[in-house]
PDB file of C-alpha atoms and ligand atoms in Angstrom:
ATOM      1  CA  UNK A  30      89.739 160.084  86.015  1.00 66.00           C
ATOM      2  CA  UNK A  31      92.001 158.791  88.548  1.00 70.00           C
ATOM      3  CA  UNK A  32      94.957 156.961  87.581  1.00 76.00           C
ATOM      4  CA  UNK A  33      95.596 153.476  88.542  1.00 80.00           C
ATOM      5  CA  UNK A  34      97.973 152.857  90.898  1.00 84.00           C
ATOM      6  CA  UNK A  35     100.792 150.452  88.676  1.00 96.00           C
ATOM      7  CA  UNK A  36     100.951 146.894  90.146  1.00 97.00           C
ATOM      8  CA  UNK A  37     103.618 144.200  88.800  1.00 98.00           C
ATOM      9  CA  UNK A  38     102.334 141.771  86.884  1.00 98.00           C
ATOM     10  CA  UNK A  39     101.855 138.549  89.297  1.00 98.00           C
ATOM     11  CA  UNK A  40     102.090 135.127  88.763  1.00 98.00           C
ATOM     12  CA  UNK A  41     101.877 131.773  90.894  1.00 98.00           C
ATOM     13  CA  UNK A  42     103.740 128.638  90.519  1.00 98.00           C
ATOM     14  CA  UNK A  43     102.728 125.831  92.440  1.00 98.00           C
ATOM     15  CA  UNK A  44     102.859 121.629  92.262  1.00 98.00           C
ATOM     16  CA  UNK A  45     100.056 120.032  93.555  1.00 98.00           C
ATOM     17  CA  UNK A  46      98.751 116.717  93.868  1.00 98.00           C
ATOM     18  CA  UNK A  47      95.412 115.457  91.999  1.00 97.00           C
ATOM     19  CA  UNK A  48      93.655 116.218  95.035  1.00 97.00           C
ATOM     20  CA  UNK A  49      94.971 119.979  94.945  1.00 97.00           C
ATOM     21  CA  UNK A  50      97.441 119.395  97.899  1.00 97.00           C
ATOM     22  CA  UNK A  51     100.852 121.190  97.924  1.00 97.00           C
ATOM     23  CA  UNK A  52     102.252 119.527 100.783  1.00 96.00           C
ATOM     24  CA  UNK A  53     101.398 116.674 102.931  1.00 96.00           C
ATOM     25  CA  UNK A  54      99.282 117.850 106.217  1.00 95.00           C
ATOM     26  CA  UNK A  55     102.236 117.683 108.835  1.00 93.00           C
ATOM     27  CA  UNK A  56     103.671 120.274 106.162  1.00 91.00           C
ATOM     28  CA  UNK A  57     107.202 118.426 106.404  1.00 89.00           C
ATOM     29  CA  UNK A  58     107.864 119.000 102.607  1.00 83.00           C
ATOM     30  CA  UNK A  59     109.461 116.757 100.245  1.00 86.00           C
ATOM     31  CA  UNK A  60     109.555 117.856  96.617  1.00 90.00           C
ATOM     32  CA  UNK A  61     106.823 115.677  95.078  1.00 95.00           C
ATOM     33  CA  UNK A  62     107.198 116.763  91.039  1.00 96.00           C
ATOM     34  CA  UNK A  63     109.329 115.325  88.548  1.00 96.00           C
ATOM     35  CA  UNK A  64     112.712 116.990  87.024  1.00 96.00           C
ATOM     36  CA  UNK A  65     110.605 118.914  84.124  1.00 97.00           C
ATOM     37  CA  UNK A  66     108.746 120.196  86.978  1.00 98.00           C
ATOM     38  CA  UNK A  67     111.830 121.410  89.132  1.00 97.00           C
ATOM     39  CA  UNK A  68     112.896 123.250  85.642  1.00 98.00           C
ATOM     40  CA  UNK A  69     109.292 124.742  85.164  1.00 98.00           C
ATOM     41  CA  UNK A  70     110.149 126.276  88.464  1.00 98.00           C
ATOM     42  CA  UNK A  71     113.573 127.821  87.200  1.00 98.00           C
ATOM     43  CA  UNK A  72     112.301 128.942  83.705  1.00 98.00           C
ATOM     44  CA  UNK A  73     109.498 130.677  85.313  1.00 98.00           C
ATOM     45  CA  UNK A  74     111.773 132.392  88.041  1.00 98.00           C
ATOM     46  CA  UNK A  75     114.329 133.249  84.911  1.00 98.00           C
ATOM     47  CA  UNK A  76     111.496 135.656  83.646  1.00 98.00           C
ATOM     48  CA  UNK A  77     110.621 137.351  87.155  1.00 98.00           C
ATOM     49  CA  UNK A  78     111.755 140.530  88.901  1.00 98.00           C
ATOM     50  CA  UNK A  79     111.040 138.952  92.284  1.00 98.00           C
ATOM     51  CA  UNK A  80     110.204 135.630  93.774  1.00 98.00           C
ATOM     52  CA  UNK A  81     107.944 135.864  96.846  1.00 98.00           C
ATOM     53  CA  UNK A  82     106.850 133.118  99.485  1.00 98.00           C
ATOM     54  CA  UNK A  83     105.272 133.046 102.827  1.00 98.00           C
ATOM     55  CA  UNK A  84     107.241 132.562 105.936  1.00 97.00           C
ATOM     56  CA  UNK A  85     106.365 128.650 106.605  1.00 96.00           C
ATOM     57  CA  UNK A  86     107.413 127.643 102.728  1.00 96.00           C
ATOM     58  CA  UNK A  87     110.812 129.796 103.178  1.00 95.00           C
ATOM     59  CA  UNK A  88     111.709 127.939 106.544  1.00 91.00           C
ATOM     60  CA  UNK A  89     109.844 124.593 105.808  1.00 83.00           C
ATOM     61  CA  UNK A  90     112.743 123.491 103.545  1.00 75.00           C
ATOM     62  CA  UNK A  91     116.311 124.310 101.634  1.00 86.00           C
ATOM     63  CA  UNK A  92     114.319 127.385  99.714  1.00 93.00           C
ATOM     64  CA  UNK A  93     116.658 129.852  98.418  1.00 96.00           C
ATOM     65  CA  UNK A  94     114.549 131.424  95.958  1.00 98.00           C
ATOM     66  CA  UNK A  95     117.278 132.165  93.822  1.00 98.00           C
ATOM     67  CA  UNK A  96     117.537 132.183  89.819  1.00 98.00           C
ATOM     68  CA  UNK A  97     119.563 128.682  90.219  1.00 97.00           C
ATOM     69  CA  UNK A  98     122.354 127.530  87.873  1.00 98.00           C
ATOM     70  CA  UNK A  99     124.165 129.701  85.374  1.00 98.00           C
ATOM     71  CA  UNK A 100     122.523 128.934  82.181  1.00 98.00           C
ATOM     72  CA  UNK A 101     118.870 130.378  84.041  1.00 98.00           C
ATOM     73  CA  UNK A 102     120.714 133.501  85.063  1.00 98.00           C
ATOM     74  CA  UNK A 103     122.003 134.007  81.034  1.00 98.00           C
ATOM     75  CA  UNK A 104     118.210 133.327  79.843  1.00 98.00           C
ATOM     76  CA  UNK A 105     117.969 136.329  82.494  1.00 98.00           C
ATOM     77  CA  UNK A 106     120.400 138.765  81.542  1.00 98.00           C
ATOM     78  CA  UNK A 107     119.523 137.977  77.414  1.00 98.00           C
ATOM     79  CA  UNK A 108     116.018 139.212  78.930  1.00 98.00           C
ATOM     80  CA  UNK A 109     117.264 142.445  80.279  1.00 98.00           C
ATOM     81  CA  UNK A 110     116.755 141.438  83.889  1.00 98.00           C
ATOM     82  CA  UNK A 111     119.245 141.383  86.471  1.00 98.00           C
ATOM     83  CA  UNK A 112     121.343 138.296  87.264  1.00 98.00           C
ATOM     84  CA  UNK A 113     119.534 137.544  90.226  1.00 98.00           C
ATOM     85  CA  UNK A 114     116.209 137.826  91.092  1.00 98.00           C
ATOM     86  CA  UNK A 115     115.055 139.778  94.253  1.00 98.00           C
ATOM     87  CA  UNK A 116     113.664 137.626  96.940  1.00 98.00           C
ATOM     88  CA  UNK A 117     110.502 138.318  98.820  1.00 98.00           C
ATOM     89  CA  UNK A 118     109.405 136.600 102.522  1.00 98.00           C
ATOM     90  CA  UNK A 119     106.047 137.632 103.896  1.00 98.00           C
ATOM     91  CA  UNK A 120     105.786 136.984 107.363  1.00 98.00           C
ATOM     92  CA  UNK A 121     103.045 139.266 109.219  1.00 98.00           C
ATOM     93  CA  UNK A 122     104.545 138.686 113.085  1.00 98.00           C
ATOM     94  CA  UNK A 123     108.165 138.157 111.771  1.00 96.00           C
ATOM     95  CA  UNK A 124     108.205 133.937 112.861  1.00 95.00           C
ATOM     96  CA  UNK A 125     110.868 133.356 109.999  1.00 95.00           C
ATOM     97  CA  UNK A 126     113.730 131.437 111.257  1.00 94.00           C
ATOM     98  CA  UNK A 127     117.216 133.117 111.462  1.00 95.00           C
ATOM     99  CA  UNK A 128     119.108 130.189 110.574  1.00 94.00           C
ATOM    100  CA  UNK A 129     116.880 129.757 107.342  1.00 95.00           C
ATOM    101  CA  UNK A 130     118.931 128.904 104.226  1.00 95.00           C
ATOM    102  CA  UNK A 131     117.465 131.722 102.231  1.00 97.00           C
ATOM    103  CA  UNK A 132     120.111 133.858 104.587  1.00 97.00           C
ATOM    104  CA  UNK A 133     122.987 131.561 103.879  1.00 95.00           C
ATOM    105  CA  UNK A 134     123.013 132.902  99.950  1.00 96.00           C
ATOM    106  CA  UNK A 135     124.040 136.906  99.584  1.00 96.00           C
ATOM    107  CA  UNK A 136     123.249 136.739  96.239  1.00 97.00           C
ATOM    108  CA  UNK A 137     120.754 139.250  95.626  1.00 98.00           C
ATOM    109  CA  UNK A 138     118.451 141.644  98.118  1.00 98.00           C
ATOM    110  CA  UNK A 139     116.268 139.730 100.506  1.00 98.00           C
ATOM    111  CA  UNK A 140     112.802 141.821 101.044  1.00 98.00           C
ATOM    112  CA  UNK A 141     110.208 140.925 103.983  1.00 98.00           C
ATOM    113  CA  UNK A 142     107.285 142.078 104.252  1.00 98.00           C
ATOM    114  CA  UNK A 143     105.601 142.188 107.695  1.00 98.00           C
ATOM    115  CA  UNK A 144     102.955 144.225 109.702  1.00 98.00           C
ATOM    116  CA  UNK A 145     102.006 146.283 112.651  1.00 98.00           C
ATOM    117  CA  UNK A 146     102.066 143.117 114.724  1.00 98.00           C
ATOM    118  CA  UNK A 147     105.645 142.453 114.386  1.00 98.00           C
ATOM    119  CA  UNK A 148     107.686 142.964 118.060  1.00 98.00           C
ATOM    120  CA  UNK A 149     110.243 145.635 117.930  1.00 97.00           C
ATOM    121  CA  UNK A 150     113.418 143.242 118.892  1.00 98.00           C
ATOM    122  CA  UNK A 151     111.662 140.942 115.909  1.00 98.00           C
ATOM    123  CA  UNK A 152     111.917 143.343 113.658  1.00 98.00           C
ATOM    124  CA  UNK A 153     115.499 144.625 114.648  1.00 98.00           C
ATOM    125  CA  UNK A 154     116.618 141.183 114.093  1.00 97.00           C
ATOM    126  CA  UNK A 155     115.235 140.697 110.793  1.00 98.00           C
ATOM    127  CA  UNK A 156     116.419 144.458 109.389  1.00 98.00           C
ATOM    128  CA  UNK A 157     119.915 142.942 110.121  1.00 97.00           C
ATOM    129  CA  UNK A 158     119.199 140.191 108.300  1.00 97.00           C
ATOM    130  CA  UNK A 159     117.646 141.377 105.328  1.00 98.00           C
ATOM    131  CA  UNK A 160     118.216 144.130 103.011  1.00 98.00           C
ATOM    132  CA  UNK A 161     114.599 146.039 103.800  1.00 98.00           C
ATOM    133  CA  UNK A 162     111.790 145.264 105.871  1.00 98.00           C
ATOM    134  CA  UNK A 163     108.642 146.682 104.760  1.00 98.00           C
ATOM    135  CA  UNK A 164     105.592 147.098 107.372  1.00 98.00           C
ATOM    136  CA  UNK A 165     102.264 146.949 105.098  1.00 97.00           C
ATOM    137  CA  UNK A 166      99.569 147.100 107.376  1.00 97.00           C
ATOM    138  CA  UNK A 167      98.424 146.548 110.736  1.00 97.00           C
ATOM    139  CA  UNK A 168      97.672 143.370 111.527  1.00 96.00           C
ATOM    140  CA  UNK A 169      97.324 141.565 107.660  1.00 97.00           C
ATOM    141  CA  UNK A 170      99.469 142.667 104.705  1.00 98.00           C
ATOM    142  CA  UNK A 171      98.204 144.779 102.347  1.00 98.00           C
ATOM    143  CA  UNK A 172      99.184 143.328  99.328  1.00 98.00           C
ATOM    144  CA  UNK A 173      98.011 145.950  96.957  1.00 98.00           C
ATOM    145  CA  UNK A 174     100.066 148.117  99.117  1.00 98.00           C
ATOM    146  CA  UNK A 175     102.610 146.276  99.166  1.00 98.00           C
ATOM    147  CA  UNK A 176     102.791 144.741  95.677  1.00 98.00           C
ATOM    148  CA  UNK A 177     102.649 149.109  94.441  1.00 98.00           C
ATOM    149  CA  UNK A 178     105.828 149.709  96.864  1.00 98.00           C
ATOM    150  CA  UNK A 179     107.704 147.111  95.133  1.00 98.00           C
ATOM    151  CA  UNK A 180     106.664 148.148  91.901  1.00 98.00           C
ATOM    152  CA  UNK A 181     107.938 151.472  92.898  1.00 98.00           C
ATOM    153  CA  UNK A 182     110.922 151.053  95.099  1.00 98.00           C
ATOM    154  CA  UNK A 183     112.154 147.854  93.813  1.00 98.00           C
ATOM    155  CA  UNK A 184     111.040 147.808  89.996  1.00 98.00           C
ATOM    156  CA  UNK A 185     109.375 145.024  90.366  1.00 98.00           C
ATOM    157  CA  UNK A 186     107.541 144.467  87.002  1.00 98.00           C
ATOM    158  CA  UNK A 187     107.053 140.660  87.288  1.00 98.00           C
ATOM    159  CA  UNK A 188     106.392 139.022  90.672  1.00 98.00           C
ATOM    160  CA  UNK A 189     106.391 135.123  90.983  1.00 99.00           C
ATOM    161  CA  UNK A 190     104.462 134.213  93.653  1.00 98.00           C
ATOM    162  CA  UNK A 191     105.197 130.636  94.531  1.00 98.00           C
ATOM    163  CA  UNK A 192     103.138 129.991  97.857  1.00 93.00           C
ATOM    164  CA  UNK A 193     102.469 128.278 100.252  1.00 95.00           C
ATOM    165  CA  UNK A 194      98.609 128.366 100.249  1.00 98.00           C
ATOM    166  CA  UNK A 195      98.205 131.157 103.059  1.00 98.00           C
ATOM    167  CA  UNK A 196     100.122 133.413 100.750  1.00 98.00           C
ATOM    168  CA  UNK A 197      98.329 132.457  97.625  1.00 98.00           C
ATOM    169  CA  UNK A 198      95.052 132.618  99.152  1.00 98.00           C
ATOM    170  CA  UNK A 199      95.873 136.526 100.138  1.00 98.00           C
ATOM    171  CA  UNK A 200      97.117 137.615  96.961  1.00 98.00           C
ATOM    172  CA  UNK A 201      93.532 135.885  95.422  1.00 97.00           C
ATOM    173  CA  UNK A 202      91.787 137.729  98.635  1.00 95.00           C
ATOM    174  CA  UNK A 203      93.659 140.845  96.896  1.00 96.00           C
ATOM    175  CA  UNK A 204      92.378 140.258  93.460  1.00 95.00           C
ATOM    176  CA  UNK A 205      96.246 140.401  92.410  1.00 97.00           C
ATOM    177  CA  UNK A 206      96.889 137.392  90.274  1.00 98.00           C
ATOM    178  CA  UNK A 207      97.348 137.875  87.373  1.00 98.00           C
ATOM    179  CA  UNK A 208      98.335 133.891  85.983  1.00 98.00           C
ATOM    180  CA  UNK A 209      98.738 130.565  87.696  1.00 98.00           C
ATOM    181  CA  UNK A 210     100.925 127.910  86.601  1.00 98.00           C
ATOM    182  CA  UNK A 211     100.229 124.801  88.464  1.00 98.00           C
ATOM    183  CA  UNK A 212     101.686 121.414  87.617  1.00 98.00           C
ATOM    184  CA  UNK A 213      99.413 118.770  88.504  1.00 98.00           C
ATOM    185  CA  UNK A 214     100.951 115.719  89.788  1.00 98.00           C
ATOM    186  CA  UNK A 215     100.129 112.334  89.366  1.00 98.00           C
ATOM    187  CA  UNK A 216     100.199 111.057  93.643  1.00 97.00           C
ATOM    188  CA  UNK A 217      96.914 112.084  96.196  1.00 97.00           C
ATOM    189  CA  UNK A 218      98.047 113.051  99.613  1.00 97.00           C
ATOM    190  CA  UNK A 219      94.611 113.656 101.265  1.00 97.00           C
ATOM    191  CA  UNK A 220      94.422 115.323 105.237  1.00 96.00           C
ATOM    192  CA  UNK A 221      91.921 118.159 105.893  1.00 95.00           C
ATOM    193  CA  UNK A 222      94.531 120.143 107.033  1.00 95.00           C
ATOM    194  CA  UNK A 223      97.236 119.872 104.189  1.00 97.00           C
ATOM    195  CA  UNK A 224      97.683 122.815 102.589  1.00 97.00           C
ATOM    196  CA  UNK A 225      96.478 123.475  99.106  1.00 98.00           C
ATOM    197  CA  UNK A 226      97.204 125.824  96.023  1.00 97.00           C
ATOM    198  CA  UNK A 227      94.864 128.646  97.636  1.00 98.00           C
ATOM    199  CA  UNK A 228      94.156 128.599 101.767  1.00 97.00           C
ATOM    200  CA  UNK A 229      93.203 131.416 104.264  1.00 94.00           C
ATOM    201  CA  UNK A 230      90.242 132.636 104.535  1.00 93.00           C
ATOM    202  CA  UNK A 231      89.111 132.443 100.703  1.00 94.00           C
ATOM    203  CA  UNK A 232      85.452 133.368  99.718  1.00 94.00           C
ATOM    204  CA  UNK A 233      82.014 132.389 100.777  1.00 95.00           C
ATOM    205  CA  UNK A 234      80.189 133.267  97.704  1.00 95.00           C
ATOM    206  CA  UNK A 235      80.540 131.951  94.061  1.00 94.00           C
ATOM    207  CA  UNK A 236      80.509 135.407  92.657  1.00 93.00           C
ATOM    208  CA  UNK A 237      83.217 136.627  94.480  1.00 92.00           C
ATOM    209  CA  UNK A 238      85.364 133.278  93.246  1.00 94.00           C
ATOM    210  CA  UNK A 239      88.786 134.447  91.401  1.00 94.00           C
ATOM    211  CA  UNK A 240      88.137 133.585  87.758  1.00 95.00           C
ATOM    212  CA  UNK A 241      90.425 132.590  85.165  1.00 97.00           C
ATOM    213  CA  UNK A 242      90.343 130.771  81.664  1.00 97.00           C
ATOM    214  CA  UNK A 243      92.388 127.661  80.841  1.00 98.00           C
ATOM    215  CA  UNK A 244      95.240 129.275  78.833  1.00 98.00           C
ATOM    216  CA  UNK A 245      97.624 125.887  77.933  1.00 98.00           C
ATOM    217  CA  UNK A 246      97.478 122.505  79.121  1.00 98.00           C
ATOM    218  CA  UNK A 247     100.735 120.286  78.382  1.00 98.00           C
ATOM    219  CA  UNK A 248     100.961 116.751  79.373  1.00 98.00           C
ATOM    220  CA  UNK A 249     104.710 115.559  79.952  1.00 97.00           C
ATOM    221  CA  UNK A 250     104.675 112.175  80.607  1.00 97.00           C
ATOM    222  CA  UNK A 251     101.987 111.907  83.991  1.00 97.00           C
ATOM    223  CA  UNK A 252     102.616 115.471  84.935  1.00 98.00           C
ATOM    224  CA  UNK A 253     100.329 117.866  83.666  1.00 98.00           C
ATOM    225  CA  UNK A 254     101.470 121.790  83.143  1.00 98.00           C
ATOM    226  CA  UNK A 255      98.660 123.951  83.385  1.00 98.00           C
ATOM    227  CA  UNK A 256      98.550 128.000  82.859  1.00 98.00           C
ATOM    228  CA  UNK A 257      95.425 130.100  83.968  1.00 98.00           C
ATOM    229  CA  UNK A 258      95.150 133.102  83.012  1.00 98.00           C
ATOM    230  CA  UNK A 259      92.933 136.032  84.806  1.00 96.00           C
ATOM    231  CA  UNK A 260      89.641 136.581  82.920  1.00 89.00           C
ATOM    232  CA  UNK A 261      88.932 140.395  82.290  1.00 69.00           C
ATOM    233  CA  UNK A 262      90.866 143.365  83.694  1.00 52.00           C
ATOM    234  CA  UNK A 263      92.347 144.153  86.956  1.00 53.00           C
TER     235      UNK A 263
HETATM  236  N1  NAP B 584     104.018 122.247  96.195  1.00 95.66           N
HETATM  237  C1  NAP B 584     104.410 123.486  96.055  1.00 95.66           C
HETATM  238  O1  NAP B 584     104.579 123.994  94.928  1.00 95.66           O
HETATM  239  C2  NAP B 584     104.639 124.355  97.264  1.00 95.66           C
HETATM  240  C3  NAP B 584     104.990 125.691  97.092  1.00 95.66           C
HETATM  241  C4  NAP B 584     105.179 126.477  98.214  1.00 95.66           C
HETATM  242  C5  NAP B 584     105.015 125.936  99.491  1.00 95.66           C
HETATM  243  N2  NAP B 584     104.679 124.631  99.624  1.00 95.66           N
HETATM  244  C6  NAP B 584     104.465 124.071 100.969  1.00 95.66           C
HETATM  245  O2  NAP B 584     103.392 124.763 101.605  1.00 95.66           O
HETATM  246  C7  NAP B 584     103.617 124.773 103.014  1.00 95.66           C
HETATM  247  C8  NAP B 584     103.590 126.197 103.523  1.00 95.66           C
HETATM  248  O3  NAP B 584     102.377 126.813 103.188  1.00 95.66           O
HETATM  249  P1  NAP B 584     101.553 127.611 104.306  1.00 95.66           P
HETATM  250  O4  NAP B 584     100.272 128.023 103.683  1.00 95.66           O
HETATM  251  O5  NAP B 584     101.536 126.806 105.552  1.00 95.66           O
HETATM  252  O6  NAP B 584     102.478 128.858 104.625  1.00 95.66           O
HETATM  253  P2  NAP B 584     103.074 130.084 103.769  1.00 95.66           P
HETATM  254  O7  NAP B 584     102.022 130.675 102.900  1.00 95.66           O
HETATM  255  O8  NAP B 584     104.370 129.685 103.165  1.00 95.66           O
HETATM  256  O9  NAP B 584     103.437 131.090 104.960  1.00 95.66           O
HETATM  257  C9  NAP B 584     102.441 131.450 105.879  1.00 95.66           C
HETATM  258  C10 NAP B 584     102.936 132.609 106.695  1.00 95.66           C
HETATM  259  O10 NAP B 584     103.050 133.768 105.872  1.00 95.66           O
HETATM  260  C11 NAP B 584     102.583 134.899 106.575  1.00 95.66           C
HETATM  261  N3  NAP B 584     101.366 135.385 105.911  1.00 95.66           N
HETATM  262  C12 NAP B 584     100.675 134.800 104.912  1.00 95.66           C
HETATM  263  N4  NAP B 584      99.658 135.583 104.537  1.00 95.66           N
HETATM  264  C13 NAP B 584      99.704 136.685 105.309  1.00 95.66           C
HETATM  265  C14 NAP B 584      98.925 137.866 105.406  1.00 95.66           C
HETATM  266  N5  NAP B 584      97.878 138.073 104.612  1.00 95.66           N
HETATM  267  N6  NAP B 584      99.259 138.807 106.313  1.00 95.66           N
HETATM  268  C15 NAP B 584     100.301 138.588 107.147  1.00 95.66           C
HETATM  269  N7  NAP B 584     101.100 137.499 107.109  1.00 95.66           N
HETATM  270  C16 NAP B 584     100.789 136.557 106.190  1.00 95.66           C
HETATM  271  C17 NAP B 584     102.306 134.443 108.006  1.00 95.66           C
HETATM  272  O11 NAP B 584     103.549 134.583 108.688  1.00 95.66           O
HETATM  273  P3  NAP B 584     103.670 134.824 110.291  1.00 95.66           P
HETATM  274  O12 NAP B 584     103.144 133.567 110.927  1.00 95.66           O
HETATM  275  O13 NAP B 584     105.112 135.055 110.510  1.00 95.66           O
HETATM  276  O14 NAP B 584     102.811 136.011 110.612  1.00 95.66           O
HETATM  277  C18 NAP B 584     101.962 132.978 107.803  1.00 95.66           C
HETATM  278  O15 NAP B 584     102.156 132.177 108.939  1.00 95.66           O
HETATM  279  C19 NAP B 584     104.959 124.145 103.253  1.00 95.66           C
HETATM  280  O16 NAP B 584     104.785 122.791 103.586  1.00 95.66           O
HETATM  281  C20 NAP B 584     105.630 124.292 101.893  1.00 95.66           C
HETATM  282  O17 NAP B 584     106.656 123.366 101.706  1.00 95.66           O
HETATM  283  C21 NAP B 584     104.486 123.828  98.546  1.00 95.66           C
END
């Protein structure tokens, strides 16, 4: 029998609004979850390999991606992970933003994953800016591909995904996720064109819809905390 390729284990954190928004429609984002949310965010990131989000979230606001203040990086290191978390950017023509503030903090390698349809002086740029540029696949990432390279290369056991909704909606396209842990927020932002927890292209049939079972559900005081977890094996 063949032997399955190995694959971290990969989980999405998101906010979203009751109406399953995750950003108003002009996508000009303003953090819209309360303080426990904010350390949700950091707990979960203490207990990854990597953090990984699409180009638009990385340059959309002061994203760092990083493990955040010292007491997250000891939870960390008492876990046998590094100090700092890697940090992943997927950006399939290379449209991330130089002057981005992920690039303004050395603290740990800076991964981006692109494709076949990045220009060549894009993609000089961004090797000098980031530690390794990986091209998986021609026009769309591959994220199995891509998810077994970092795995490999990087070590990458545990990969928090934490959006925005085009990069979500691949890695459900992908069948990759593994858990989500959504907060859901008590404010409705509405706009067709907002983006939500999962976007892109998604699925046209109910069979083919990702599936997962309700595995905790904590109220803290209007927020809830939800964690789904993937029914039956990947
Ligand atoms: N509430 C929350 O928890 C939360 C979390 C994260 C983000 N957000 C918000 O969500 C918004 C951003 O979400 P978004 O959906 O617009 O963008 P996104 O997922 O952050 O980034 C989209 C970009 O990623 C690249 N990409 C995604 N999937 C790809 C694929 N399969 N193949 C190749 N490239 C791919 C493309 O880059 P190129 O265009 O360079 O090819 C695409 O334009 C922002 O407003 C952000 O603040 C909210």
């Amino acid at each position: 029998m063949k032997k399955k390729p190995a694959l971290p284990f990969v989980f999405i954190n998101v906010a979203m609004t009751a109406d399953g928004k995750i950003a108003p429609a002009n996508r000009h984002f303003k953090p819209f979850g309360g303080p426990r949310d904010w350390q949700h965010l950091l707990e979960l990131r203490a207990t990854a390999d990597a953090v990984m989000s699409g180009a638009r979230t990385v340059d959309s606001d002061r994203v760092n991606l990083g493990p955040g203040p010292a007491r997250y990086r000891r939870q960390r290191l008492r876990r046998g992970l590094a100090e700092f978390n890697l940090r992943i950017i997927v950006s399939g023509t290379g449209t991330i933003d130089p002057r981005a503030e992920i690039f303004k903090h050395r603290f740990s390698p800076i991964i981006i994953l692109t494709t076949g349809r990045i220009a060549k002086s894009t993609l000089a740029q961004l090797r000098s800016l980031a530690d390794d540029v990986k091209i998986c696949g021609a026009s769309q990432i591959d994220f199995s591909a891509a998810c077994q390279w970092l795995h490999q290369k990087w070590k990458v056991r545990r990969l928090l995904c934490e959006g925005g909704g085009e990069v979500n909606g691949a890695m459900f396209q992908a069948g990759l996720v593994d858990e989500v842990n959504a907060t859901l927020c008590p404010l409705l932002l509405g706009g067709r064109r907002a983006p939500t927890l999962a976007d892109g292209v998604g699925v046209t049939r109910l069979a083919d819809a990702a599936r997962f079972r309700l595995a905790s559900m904590k109220r803290i005081g209007s927020e809830l905390f939800l964690v789904y977890q993937r029914s039956g094996l990947r």
